[in-house]
């Protein structure tokens, strides 16, 4: 995390860190990368002793421009209307479409340890008149704005175009209006039927004073005006906005040439891709942020976003893969390294600071958190499927002593995540159901496998039989070896006998977690079930 710590050494004086978002629809997990990076910057600044304010804005006067997000009957009426002026399509009590989607997203922040000092909504800011001075300057300097768009981004506006979007007094749309005159107090606007292809204006035209919430600045000017209004010193932004000649370059130029202010320091960050696709807010792909948090707890979700440097894209494919268990393993590796325990594989530079920033609780003691016992996620996912298993007792046995209250919290959180993972994301091979009765497929066992199961049944019931997952695993290997049976076929026999399928997770732990009498009976039953079949019984 040297990038954040290094940034903190480069700045001086009080800092204002800002980000804002257009609440255009369901927000996907990738959109949380920005807020997490924002929070890491704030923590680094505060650790370095800078007085720091974190702001988070909602650009909710932006026009609705994605038809797919509206119910069909709402398209003609609401395309081009500010998001804040569209009714909540879900009708669950939010004041508007914008409030619904922004709130669902913002509600995730506190759990992730992200606590902005202030949230602001542009639909609240414009009516206060705070934006009026910037609107006036932008209109007075319309020629500079037009030149700058042409120079920086090769965007050519007509000579009469003015940088302000009036909210049509008749139809309420903002995406369909154009301003062509400014007399120093009022603008002349037209709500055109065909200004844009995605929304239709109503034909209204006239003079209006564009202040107090009756108009908004186009996005690049609004962004730069936010920097001036709030005194923003640092603002990270997504790679899509940070391209040469792109949105950020335009707003930087507006800040300097129109509002006479240096733009904030940029920290461009890359996207999170789900299975190779860029996460898109409006296309409805991938995993919704508010669903992912049910299966990835805060510390691990923060790890997902900050383990790679901001300028590295994240590939994440949570469905039907081990991506989520691997994320827990990586967090545990960072914890081990931070606690001075040996770890496998290379460590990222600054791993201890990475671990510290991964913790949701900024005031937590990283040394204590690193030292705490973290049960393996994959193992918990397995135990969660064992009927009647006393998981807390089994985990305490593995640890070698009772769990501390904090460790019990970690266990509970991980167990809930493991259950959610099994329910919604886990690959088929991670799931298992111990059959109450001998599965019919046990009939396909060959004579060698039956002999192995019968021998194992004897070992299981003998005095001093295996106790615990490791011991069972060793016994399975030794028994198979003693009979000259390859381990793969030995394990397959166990999975068939208990789970009714040819593969499964951790057979030794499975047997250890079941009642010994049940295990012995099932092993014998499977050994005999095959024996009653024809000698040529099928093998796999
Ligand atoms: Zn709602
Ligand atoms: Zn109109």
Short mmCIF file of C-alpha atoms and ligand atoms in Angstrom, two decimals:
data_model
loop_
_atom_site.label_atom_id
_atom_site.label_comp_id
_atom_site.label_asym_id
_atom_site.label_seq_id
_atom_site.Cartn_x
_atom_site.Cartn_y
_atom_site.Cartn_z
CA UNK A 1 0.00 0.00 0.00
CA UNK A 2 2.96 2.28 -0.46
CA UNK A 3 0.97 4.15 -3.11
CA UNK A 4 -1.43 5.51 -0.46
CA UNK A 5 1.27 6.12 2.14
CA UNK A 6 3.43 7.79 -0.52
CA UNK A 7 0.51 10.01 -1.58
CA UNK A 8 0.13 11.09 2.05
CA UNK A 9 3.77 12.27 2.13
CA UNK A 10 3.31 14.33 -1.06
CA UNK A 11 0.54 16.63 0.18
CA UNK A 12 0.44 19.34 2.79
CA UNK A 13 -2.31 21.11 4.71
CA UNK A 14 -5.91 19.99 5.27
CA UNK A 15 -7.21 17.55 2.65
CA UNK A 16 -10.66 17.09 1.13
CA UNK A 17 -11.16 13.74 -0.59
CA UNK A 18 -14.21 13.48 -2.85
CA UNK A 19 -16.03 11.10 -5.11
CA UNK A 20 -19.47 11.21 -6.65
CA UNK A 21 -21.66 8.83 -8.54
CA UNK A 22 -24.60 8.94 -10.92
CA UNK A 23 -27.29 6.65 -9.47
CA UNK A 24 -28.36 5.25 -12.81
CA UNK A 25 -29.29 1.73 -11.78
CA UNK A 26 -28.36 -1.35 -9.79
CA UNK A 27 -24.76 -1.01 -8.70
CA UNK A 28 -22.41 -3.92 -9.17
CA UNK A 29 -19.66 -5.07 -6.89
CA UNK A 30 -16.95 -3.47 -9.05
CA UNK A 31 -18.35 -0.03 -8.21
CA UNK A 32 -17.19 -0.49 -4.62
CA UNK A 33 -13.56 -0.31 -5.69
CA UNK A 34 -13.69 3.50 -5.87
CA UNK A 35 -15.14 3.99 -2.36
CA UNK A 36 -12.67 1.47 -0.86
CA UNK A 37 -9.71 3.25 -2.52
CA UNK A 38 -11.14 6.55 -1.28
CA UNK A 39 -11.23 5.20 2.26
CA UNK A 40 -7.66 3.86 2.08
CA UNK A 41 -6.47 7.30 0.96
CA UNK A 42 -8.32 8.95 3.84
CA UNK A 43 -6.83 6.51 6.38
CA UNK A 44 -3.32 7.05 4.97
CA UNK A 45 -3.75 10.84 5.16
CA UNK A 46 -5.07 10.72 8.73
CA UNK A 47 -2.29 8.34 9.81
CA UNK A 48 0.21 10.85 8.38
CA UNK A 49 -1.40 13.57 10.48
CA UNK A 50 -3.34 15.47 7.80
CA UNK A 51 -6.69 16.92 8.77
CA UNK A 52 -8.91 15.12 6.24
CA UNK A 53 -12.55 15.32 5.17
CA UNK A 54 -14.22 12.61 3.10
CA UNK A 55 -17.12 13.66 0.88
CA UNK A 56 -19.39 11.47 -1.20
CA UNK A 57 -21.80 12.98 -3.71
CA UNK A 58 -24.75 11.75 -5.68
CA UNK A 59 -25.12 13.32 -9.13
CA UNK A 60 -28.84 12.86 -9.15
CA UNK A 61 -29.83 15.71 -11.47
CA UNK A 62 -28.20 13.79 -14.33
CA UNK A 63 -30.66 12.71 -17.02
CA UNK A 64 -32.04 9.19 -17.24
CA UNK A 65 -30.54 7.91 -20.47
CA UNK A 66 -30.92 4.12 -20.29
CA UNK A 67 -34.29 2.85 -21.46
CA UNK A 68 -33.66 -0.65 -20.10
CA UNK A 69 -33.80 0.68 -16.54
CA UNK A 70 -37.38 1.91 -16.83
CA UNK A 71 -40.61 -0.03 -16.96
CA UNK A 72 -41.97 0.15 -20.57
CA UNK A 73 -44.83 2.51 -19.68
CA UNK A 74 -42.34 4.95 -18.09
CA UNK A 75 -39.96 5.27 -21.07
CA UNK A 76 -41.65 8.09 -23.02
CA UNK A 77 -42.41 10.06 -19.85
CA UNK A 78 -39.07 9.73 -18.03
CA UNK A 79 -36.24 9.31 -20.55
CA UNK A 80 -34.26 12.57 -20.28
CA UNK A 81 -35.73 13.50 -16.89
CA UNK A 82 -33.33 14.07 -13.96
CA UNK A 83 -32.92 10.84 -11.98
CA UNK A 84 -34.00 12.68 -8.84
CA UNK A 85 -37.36 13.53 -10.45
CA UNK A 86 -38.29 9.99 -11.47
CA UNK A 87 -40.49 7.99 -9.07
CA UNK A 88 -38.92 4.97 -7.39
CA UNK A 89 -39.60 2.11 -9.81
CA UNK A 90 -39.45 -0.37 -6.93
CA UNK A 91 -42.01 1.52 -4.76
CA UNK A 92 -40.35 0.62 -1.47
CA UNK A 93 -40.53 4.02 0.11
CA UNK A 94 -37.66 6.01 -1.46
CA UNK A 95 -38.39 9.53 -2.61
CA UNK A 96 -37.13 8.89 -6.15
CA UNK A 97 -35.44 6.52 -8.55
CA UNK A 98 -32.13 8.19 -7.70
CA UNK A 99 -32.65 7.91 -3.95
CA UNK A 100 -33.47 4.22 -4.29
CA UNK A 101 -30.35 3.23 -6.22
CA UNK A 102 -28.00 5.59 -4.42
CA UNK A 103 -29.26 4.50 -1.00
CA UNK A 104 -28.96 0.78 -1.74
CA UNK A 105 -25.33 1.46 -2.67
CA UNK A 106 -24.46 3.91 0.11
CA UNK A 107 -25.98 1.61 2.72
CA UNK A 108 -23.08 -0.78 2.02
CA UNK A 109 -20.42 1.75 2.97
CA UNK A 110 -20.63 1.68 6.78
CA UNK A 111 -20.31 -2.12 6.90
CA UNK A 112 -17.21 -1.81 4.73
CA UNK A 113 -15.73 0.70 7.18
CA UNK A 114 -16.22 3.60 4.75
CA UNK A 115 -17.62 6.58 6.64
CA UNK A 116 -17.87 9.81 4.62
CA UNK A 117 -18.03 12.93 6.78
CA UNK A 118 -20.72 14.24 4.48
CA UNK A 119 -22.98 12.92 1.75
CA UNK A 120 -24.32 15.50 -0.68
CA UNK A 121 -27.04 15.22 -3.29
CA UNK A 122 -26.85 17.60 -6.26
CA UNK A 123 -30.67 17.81 -6.26
CA UNK A 124 -30.30 19.38 -2.79
CA UNK A 125 -27.27 21.53 -3.64
CA UNK A 126 -28.64 23.38 -6.71
CA UNK A 127 -31.78 24.76 -4.95
CA UNK A 128 -29.61 26.29 -2.19
CA UNK A 129 -28.05 28.60 -4.78
CA UNK A 130 -24.53 27.36 -3.98
CA UNK A 131 -24.00 26.42 -7.63
CA UNK A 132 -25.26 29.78 -8.97
CA UNK A 133 -21.86 31.54 -8.97
CA UNK A 134 -20.38 28.70 -11.01
CA UNK A 135 -23.32 28.74 -13.43
CA UNK A 136 -22.80 32.49 -13.92
CA UNK A 137 -19.06 32.14 -14.56
CA UNK A 138 -19.59 29.23 -16.95
CA UNK A 139 -22.12 31.25 -18.98
CA UNK A 140 -19.93 34.36 -19.00
CA UNK A 141 -17.05 32.20 -20.24
CA UNK A 142 -19.06 30.11 -22.71
CA UNK A 143 -16.55 30.85 -25.48
CA UNK A 144 -13.67 29.53 -23.32
CA UNK A 145 -15.71 26.39 -22.58
CA UNK A 146 -16.45 25.77 -26.27
CA UNK A 147 -12.77 26.29 -27.21
CA UNK A 148 -11.65 24.00 -24.44
CA UNK A 149 -14.00 21.18 -25.47
CA UNK A 150 -12.68 21.45 -29.02
CA UNK A 151 -9.03 21.54 -27.96
CA UNK A 152 -9.02 18.89 -25.20
CA UNK A 153 -11.56 16.40 -26.50
CA UNK A 154 -12.23 17.35 -30.12
CA UNK A 155 -15.88 17.97 -29.22
CA UNK A 156 -17.39 20.61 -31.49
CA UNK A 157 -20.37 22.52 -30.11
CA UNK A 158 -22.24 25.10 -32.25
CA UNK A 159 -21.10 28.71 -31.71
CA UNK A 160 -24.40 29.49 -29.97
CA UNK A 161 -24.16 26.54 -27.51
CA UNK A 162 -23.97 27.53 -23.83
CA UNK A 163 -22.76 25.27 -21.01
CA UNK A 164 -26.02 24.93 -19.06
CA UNK A 165 -28.88 22.45 -19.15
CA UNK A 166 -32.29 23.90 -18.30
CA UNK A 167 -34.88 21.59 -16.78
CA UNK A 168 -37.80 22.12 -19.17
CA UNK A 169 -40.62 24.00 -17.45
CA UNK A 170 -43.22 22.03 -19.41
CA UNK A 171 -42.02 18.41 -19.58
CA UNK A 172 -39.40 18.36 -16.81
CA UNK A 173 -36.70 16.88 -19.05
CA UNK A 174 -33.09 18.02 -18.81
CA UNK A 175 -31.56 15.78 -21.46
CA UNK A 176 -33.53 17.41 -24.31
CA UNK A 177 -32.79 21.10 -23.78
CA UNK A 178 -30.21 23.38 -25.35
CA UNK A 179 -29.37 26.97 -24.42
CA UNK A 180 -28.44 29.33 -27.24
CA UNK A 181 -28.44 32.79 -25.59
CA UNK A 182 -27.38 34.35 -22.28
CA UNK A 183 -28.22 37.99 -21.42
CA UNK A 184 -26.37 38.09 -18.12
CA UNK A 185 -29.46 37.19 -16.06
CA UNK A 186 -31.51 34.80 -18.18
CA UNK A 187 -30.86 32.13 -20.79
CA UNK A 188 -32.89 31.29 -23.87
CA UNK A 189 -33.56 27.57 -24.12
CA UNK A 190 -35.34 25.17 -26.41
CA UNK A 191 -36.66 21.72 -25.47
CA UNK A 192 -36.06 19.99 -28.81
CA UNK A 193 -37.85 16.89 -30.00
CA UNK A 194 -34.73 15.53 -31.70
CA UNK A 195 -31.76 17.02 -29.81
CA UNK A 196 -30.80 13.49 -28.68
CA UNK A 197 -31.85 10.13 -30.06
CA UNK A 198 -32.71 8.57 -26.71
CA UNK A 199 -35.32 11.07 -25.47
CA UNK A 200 -37.90 13.39 -27.04
CA UNK A 201 -38.35 17.01 -25.99
CA UNK A 202 -41.70 18.80 -25.99
CA UNK A 203 -40.93 21.87 -28.13
CA UNK A 204 -41.11 24.45 -25.33
CA UNK A 205 -38.80 27.47 -25.66
CA UNK A 206 -38.28 30.69 -23.74
CA UNK A 207 -36.19 32.84 -21.43
CA UNK A 208 -35.50 31.66 -17.88
CA UNK A 209 -33.10 32.56 -15.07
CA UNK A 210 -31.02 29.36 -14.78
CA UNK A 211 -30.47 29.62 -11.02
CA UNK A 212 -31.69 28.00 -7.81
CA UNK A 213 -32.22 24.54 -9.29
CA UNK A 214 -33.94 25.44 -12.57
CA UNK A 215 -30.91 24.29 -14.53
CA UNK A 216 -27.78 22.24 -14.03
CA UNK A 217 -24.27 22.41 -15.43
CA UNK A 218 -23.19 19.77 -17.95
CA UNK A 219 -21.31 16.96 -16.22
CA UNK A 220 -17.73 18.13 -16.80
CA UNK A 221 -18.49 21.61 -15.52
CA UNK A 222 -20.53 20.30 -12.59
CA UNK A 223 -17.59 18.08 -11.58
CA UNK A 224 -15.14 20.99 -11.70
CA UNK A 225 -17.63 23.20 -9.83
CA UNK A 226 -17.87 20.56 -7.06
CA UNK A 227 -14.08 20.78 -6.66
CA UNK A 228 -14.30 24.55 -6.17
CA UNK A 229 -17.43 24.48 -4.00
CA UNK A 230 -16.05 21.84 -1.60
CA UNK A 231 -12.33 22.62 -1.90
CA UNK A 232 -11.52 19.11 -3.12
CA UNK A 233 -7.78 18.26 -3.06
CA UNK A 234 -7.82 14.56 -4.00
CA UNK A 235 -10.30 12.72 -6.19
CA UNK A 236 -9.64 9.23 -7.60
CA UNK A 237 -11.49 8.27 -10.76
CA UNK A 238 -12.20 5.17 -12.82
CA UNK A 239 -10.05 4.40 -15.82
CA UNK A 240 -12.93 5.05 -18.26
CA UNK A 241 -12.97 8.72 -17.25
CA UNK A 242 -9.19 9.06 -16.99
CA UNK A 243 -8.26 8.44 -20.65
CA UNK A 244 -6.38 11.10 -22.60
CA UNK A 245 -8.85 13.69 -23.86
CA UNK A 246 -11.52 12.05 -21.75
CA UNK A 247 -13.86 13.31 -19.10
CA UNK A 248 -11.26 13.94 -16.40
CA UNK A 249 -9.00 15.90 -18.78
CA UNK A 250 -11.96 18.07 -19.74
CA UNK A 251 -12.92 18.75 -16.14
CA UNK A 252 -9.28 19.47 -15.22
CA UNK A 253 -9.18 22.04 -18.03
CA UNK A 254 -12.51 23.54 -16.92
CA UNK A 255 -11.19 23.87 -13.35
CA UNK A 256 -8.09 25.76 -14.54
CA UNK A 257 -9.51 27.88 -17.35
CA UNK A 258 -13.10 28.54 -16.27
CA UNK A 259 -13.07 28.36 -12.46
CA UNK A 260 -9.42 29.48 -12.01
CA UNK A 261 -8.42 26.62 -9.72
CA UNK A 262 -5.96 23.72 -9.86
CA UNK A 263 -7.83 20.40 -10.15
CA UNK A 264 -7.43 17.84 -7.35
CA UNK A 265 -4.82 15.08 -7.43
CA UNK A 266 -6.11 12.15 -9.45
CA UNK A 267 -5.66 8.49 -8.50
CA UNK A 268 -6.89 6.61 -11.56
CA UNK A 269 -8.06 3.10 -10.88
CA UNK A 270 -8.84 0.11 -13.09
CA UNK A 271 -12.04 -1.91 -13.23
CA UNK A 272 -13.06 -5.14 -11.69
CA UNK A 273 -13.90 -7.58 -14.46
CA UNK A 274 -16.26 -10.46 -13.90
CA UNK A 275 -15.03 -13.38 -16.03
CA UNK A 276 -13.33 -11.05 -18.49
CA UNK A 277 -16.22 -8.62 -18.88
CA UNK A 278 -15.95 -5.06 -17.70
CA UNK A 279 -18.43 -4.48 -14.90
CA UNK A 280 -21.08 -2.21 -16.25
CA UNK A 281 -23.56 -0.38 -14.08
CA UNK A 282 -26.31 -0.11 -16.62
CA UNK A 283 -26.18 -3.44 -18.46
CA UNK A 284 -27.23 -5.58 -15.53
CA UNK A 285 -24.33 -8.05 -15.78
CA UNK A 286 -22.37 -9.70 -13.03
CA UNK A 287 -22.96 -9.61 -9.33
CA UNK A 288 -24.92 -6.82 -7.64
CA UNK A 289 -22.91 -5.19 -4.87
CA UNK A 290 -25.66 -5.69 -2.30
CA UNK A 291 -25.69 -9.45 -3.02
CA UNK A 292 -21.91 -9.97 -2.95
CA UNK A 293 -21.64 -8.48 0.55
CA UNK A 294 -23.80 -11.36 1.79
CA UNK A 295 -21.07 -13.81 0.86
CA UNK A 296 -17.86 -11.79 1.25
CA UNK A 297 -17.38 -10.13 4.65
CA UNK A 298 -15.91 -6.61 4.81
CA UNK A 299 -12.26 -7.46 5.49
CA UNK A 300 -12.11 -9.88 2.57
CA UNK A 301 -14.05 -7.59 0.22
CA UNK A 302 -11.62 -4.77 1.00
CA UNK A 303 -8.79 -7.22 0.28
CA UNK A 304 -10.29 -8.00 -3.12
CA UNK A 305 -10.15 -4.33 -4.09
CA UNK A 306 -6.82 -3.25 -2.62
CA UNK A 307 -4.65 -6.37 -3.00
CA UNK A 308 -3.81 -5.26 -6.58
CA UNK A 309 -2.53 -1.72 -7.09
CA UNK A 310 -5.23 0.72 -8.29
CA UNK A 311 -3.84 0.72 -11.85
CA UNK A 312 -4.24 -3.06 -12.14
CA UNK A 313 -7.53 -4.52 -13.31
CA UNK A 314 -9.11 -7.15 -11.06
CA UNK A 315 -10.36 -10.38 -12.59
CA UNK A 316 -13.07 -11.84 -10.43
CA UNK A 317 -15.41 -14.67 -11.29
CA UNK A 318 -17.30 -15.64 -8.13
CA UNK A 319 -19.90 -18.00 -9.58
CA UNK A 320 -19.14 -21.71 -9.76
CA UNK A 321 -15.48 -21.20 -8.89
CA UNK A 322 -13.13 -21.12 -5.91
CA UNK A 323 -12.55 -17.36 -6.30
CA UNK A 324 -14.24 -16.57 -2.99
CA UNK A 325 -12.43 -19.27 -0.94
CA UNK A 326 -9.16 -18.10 -2.53
CA UNK A 327 -9.88 -14.55 -1.41
CA UNK A 328 -10.19 -15.75 2.20
CA UNK A 329 -6.98 -17.76 1.80
CA UNK A 330 -5.14 -14.67 0.58
CA UNK A 331 -6.43 -12.62 3.50
CA UNK A 332 -5.29 -15.37 5.87
CA UNK A 333 -1.87 -15.43 4.21
CA UNK A 334 -1.52 -11.67 4.77
CA UNK A 335 -2.60 -12.19 8.39
CA UNK A 336 -0.05 -14.99 8.84
CA UNK A 337 2.74 -12.87 7.34
CA UNK A 338 1.76 -9.87 9.47
CA UNK A 339 1.76 -12.07 12.59
CA UNK A 340 5.20 -13.43 11.68
CA UNK A 341 3.98 -16.94 10.87
CA UNK A 342 5.56 -18.68 7.87
CA UNK A 343 3.65 -18.34 4.58
CA UNK A 344 3.85 -20.01 1.19
CA UNK A 345 4.42 -17.99 -1.95
CA UNK A 346 5.57 -14.47 -2.59
CA UNK A 347 4.20 -11.62 -0.50
CA UNK A 348 3.15 -8.28 -1.95
CA UNK A 349 5.38 -5.35 -0.97
CA UNK A 350 4.02 -3.56 2.08
CA UNK A 351 1.91 -6.59 3.04
CA UNK A 352 1.54 -5.44 6.66
CA UNK A 353 0.10 -2.09 5.62
CA UNK A 354 -2.09 -3.88 3.07
CA UNK A 355 -3.44 -6.08 5.87
CA UNK A 356 -4.06 -3.03 8.06
CA UNK A 357 -6.00 -1.24 5.29
CA UNK A 358 -7.98 -4.41 4.59
CA UNK A 359 -9.48 -4.29 8.08
CA UNK A 360 -12.94 -2.78 8.10
CA UNK A 361 -12.39 -1.28 11.54
CA UNK A 362 -9.87 1.55 11.18
CA UNK A 363 -9.28 1.52 14.94
CA UNK A 364 -8.64 -2.24 15.19
CA UNK A 365 -5.22 -3.42 16.41
CA UNK A 366 -3.68 -5.03 13.28
CA UNK A 367 -1.31 -7.18 15.37
CA UNK A 368 -4.19 -8.65 17.39
CA UNK A 369 -6.29 -9.18 14.26
CA UNK A 370 -3.39 -10.90 12.49
CA UNK A 371 -2.69 -13.13 15.49
CA UNK A 372 -6.33 -14.26 15.82
CA UNK A 373 -7.22 -17.77 14.65
CA UNK A 374 -8.80 -17.71 11.18
CA UNK A 375 -10.43 -21.04 10.30
CA UNK A 376 -9.99 -21.97 6.63
CA UNK A 377 -13.03 -20.96 4.57
CA UNK A 378 -12.97 -24.13 2.49
CA UNK A 379 -12.90 -26.23 5.63
CA UNK A 380 -15.85 -24.32 7.11
CA UNK A 381 -17.77 -24.73 3.86
CA UNK A 382 -17.20 -28.44 4.29
CA UNK A 383 -18.13 -28.58 7.98
CA UNK A 384 -21.24 -26.52 7.29
CA UNK A 385 -22.54 -29.47 5.26
CA UNK A 386 -21.87 -32.16 7.85
CA UNK A 387 -25.13 -33.01 9.60
CA UNK A 388 -24.97 -32.40 13.33
CA UNK A 389 -21.33 -31.24 13.37
CA UNK A 390 -20.40 -29.10 16.40
CA UNK A 391 -18.41 -26.68 14.30
CA UNK A 392 -17.26 -24.41 17.12
CA UNK A 393 -15.90 -27.43 18.99
CA UNK A 394 -14.20 -28.83 15.87
CA UNK A 395 -12.57 -25.46 15.11
CA UNK A 396 -11.39 -25.11 18.72
CA UNK A 397 -9.84 -28.59 18.44
CA UNK A 398 -7.99 -27.54 15.32
CA UNK A 399 -6.77 -24.38 17.02
CA UNK A 400 -5.70 -26.41 20.05
CA UNK A 401 -7.51 -24.24 22.60
CA UNK A 402 -10.77 -22.40 23.17
CA UNK A 403 -11.61 -19.58 20.76
CA UNK A 404 -11.43 -16.01 22.08
CA UNK A 405 -14.60 -13.88 21.80
CA UNK A 406 -13.12 -12.14 18.74
CA UNK A 407 -12.25 -15.50 17.17
CA UNK A 408 -15.82 -16.67 17.76
CA UNK A 409 -17.00 -13.54 15.90
CA UNK A 410 -14.66 -14.37 13.02
CA UNK A 411 -15.93 -17.96 12.98
CA UNK A 412 -19.58 -16.87 12.96
CA UNK A 413 -18.98 -14.37 10.18
CA UNK A 414 -17.10 -16.90 8.05
CA UNK A 415 -19.62 -19.64 8.66
CA UNK A 416 -22.46 -17.38 7.51
CA UNK A 417 -20.40 -16.46 4.44
CA UNK A 418 -19.62 -20.13 3.74
CA UNK A 419 -23.31 -21.02 3.94
CA UNK A 420 -24.20 -18.16 1.57
CA UNK A 421 -21.43 -19.29 -0.75
CA UNK A 422 -22.72 -22.86 -0.79
CA UNK A 423 -26.25 -21.62 -1.43
CA UNK A 424 -25.43 -19.25 -4.28
CA UNK A 425 -21.93 -19.48 -5.69
CA UNK A 426 -20.08 -22.72 -4.90
CA UNK A 427 -19.12 -25.13 -7.69
CA UNK A 428 -20.90 -28.49 -7.64
CA UNK A 429 -17.76 -30.28 -6.44
CA UNK A 430 -17.81 -28.28 -3.17
CA UNK A 431 -21.31 -29.39 -2.26
CA UNK A 432 -22.05 -32.58 -0.44
CA UNK A 433 -25.02 -34.23 1.18
CA UNK A 434 -24.42 -37.26 3.35
CA UNK A 435 -27.09 -39.77 2.35
CA UNK A 436 -29.31 -41.14 5.11
CA UNK A 437 -29.49 -44.47 3.29
CA UNK A 438 -26.90 -46.34 1.28
CA UNK A 439 -26.83 -44.64 -2.16
CA UNK A 440 -27.81 -46.98 -5.04
CA UNK A 441 -24.58 -46.06 -6.84
CA UNK A 442 -22.67 -47.97 -4.16
CA UNK A 443 -23.69 -51.05 -6.17
CA UNK A 444 -21.10 -50.03 -8.76
CA UNK A 445 -18.18 -50.62 -6.38
CA UNK A 446 -15.71 -53.24 -7.60
CA UNK A 447 -14.44 -56.11 -5.43
CA UNK A 448 -11.18 -54.31 -4.50
CA UNK A 449 -13.09 -51.24 -3.38
CA UNK A 450 -15.48 -53.43 -1.35
CA UNK A 451 -12.53 -55.13 0.32
CA UNK A 452 -11.09 -51.72 1.15
CA UNK A 453 -14.36 -50.53 2.74
CA UNK A 454 -14.68 -53.73 4.79
CA UNK A 455 -11.10 -53.36 6.09
CA UNK A 456 -11.66 -49.72 6.90
CA UNK A 457 -14.82 -50.68 8.86
CA UNK A 458 -12.70 -52.97 11.03
CA UNK A 459 -10.12 -50.25 11.62
CA UNK A 460 -12.86 -47.77 12.46
CA UNK A 461 -14.37 -49.94 15.17
CA UNK A 462 -11.04 -51.17 16.60
CA UNK A 463 -9.86 -49.72 19.88
CA UNK A 464 -7.58 -46.76 19.23
CA UNK A 465 -9.17 -46.19 15.80
CA UNK A 466 -8.53 -42.89 14.00
CA UNK A 467 -9.65 -39.75 15.76
CA UNK A 468 -9.85 -36.43 13.93
CA UNK A 469 -9.66 -35.51 10.27
CA UNK A 470 -5.89 -35.83 9.85
CA UNK A 471 -5.86 -39.27 11.51
CA UNK A 472 -8.71 -40.48 9.33
CA UNK A 473 -7.00 -39.19 6.21
CA UNK A 474 -3.80 -41.07 7.13
CA UNK A 475 -5.77 -44.24 7.90
CA UNK A 476 -7.53 -44.09 4.54
CA UNK A 477 -4.21 -43.79 2.70
CA UNK A 478 -2.57 -46.58 4.72
CA UNK A 479 -5.49 -48.98 4.41
CA UNK A 480 -5.64 -48.44 0.63
CA UNK A 481 -1.87 -48.88 0.32
CA UNK A 482 -2.00 -52.09 2.37
CA UNK A 483 -4.46 -53.55 -0.14
CA UNK A 484 -2.61 -52.20 -3.17
CA UNK A 485 -5.60 -49.99 -4.08
CA UNK A 486 -4.72 -46.65 -5.72
CA UNK A 487 -5.84 -43.73 -3.45
CA UNK A 488 -8.11 -42.28 -6.16
CA UNK A 489 -10.23 -45.42 -6.23
CA UNK A 490 -10.23 -45.68 -2.44
CA UNK A 491 -11.56 -42.14 -2.08
CA UNK A 492 -14.07 -42.70 -4.87
CA UNK A 493 -15.41 -45.70 -2.94
CA UNK A 494 -15.91 -43.54 0.16
CA UNK A 495 -17.66 -40.76 -1.77
CA UNK A 496 -19.97 -43.30 -3.42
CA UNK A 497 -20.77 -44.95 -0.09
CA UNK A 498 -21.53 -41.73 1.80
CA UNK A 499 -22.40 -39.10 -0.81
CA UNK A 500 -23.60 -41.20 -3.74
CA UNK A 501 -21.18 -39.57 -6.17
CA UNK A 502 -17.63 -40.28 -7.35
CA UNK A 503 -15.93 -37.20 -5.86
CA UNK A 504 -16.15 -34.87 -2.90
CA UNK A 505 -14.26 -32.76 -0.42
CA UNK A 506 -11.91 -34.01 2.34
CA UNK A 507 -13.00 -37.61 2.98
CA UNK A 508 -10.97 -37.90 6.19
CA UNK A 509 -12.70 -34.90 7.74
CA UNK A 510 -16.04 -36.15 6.49
CA UNK A 511 -15.63 -39.47 8.33
CA UNK A 512 -14.21 -37.78 11.42
CA UNK A 513 -17.22 -35.52 11.66
CA UNK A 514 -19.77 -38.36 11.49
CA UNK A 515 -20.88 -40.70 14.25
CA UNK A 516 -18.39 -43.60 14.41
CA UNK A 517 -21.13 -46.26 14.61
CA UNK A 518 -22.81 -44.74 11.54
CA UNK A 519 -19.49 -44.76 9.68
CA UNK A 520 -18.78 -48.43 10.45
CA UNK A 521 -22.31 -49.52 9.53
CA UNK A 522 -22.23 -47.60 6.27
CA UNK A 523 -18.79 -48.95 5.32
CA UNK A 524 -19.93 -52.54 5.90
CA UNK A 525 -23.25 -51.95 4.18
CA UNK A 526 -21.49 -50.58 1.09
CA UNK A 527 -18.99 -53.46 1.10
CA UNK A 528 -21.84 -55.98 1.16
CA UNK A 529 -24.19 -54.18 -1.20
CA UNK A 530 -21.70 -54.58 -4.01
CA UNK A 531 -21.15 -58.25 -3.07
CA UNK A 532 -24.79 -59.16 -3.75
CA UNK A 533 -24.47 -57.86 -7.30
CA UNK A 534 -23.17 -59.86 -10.23
CA UNK A 535 -19.36 -60.21 -10.05
CA UNK A 536 -19.04 -58.13 -13.20
CA UNK A 537 -20.54 -55.08 -11.45
CA UNK A 538 -19.60 -51.86 -13.24
CA UNK A 539 -16.58 -49.78 -12.30
CA UNK A 540 -15.87 -46.17 -13.07
ZN1 LIG B 1 -36.82 2.22 -3.39
ZN1 LIG B 2 -39.86 19.99 -22.59
#
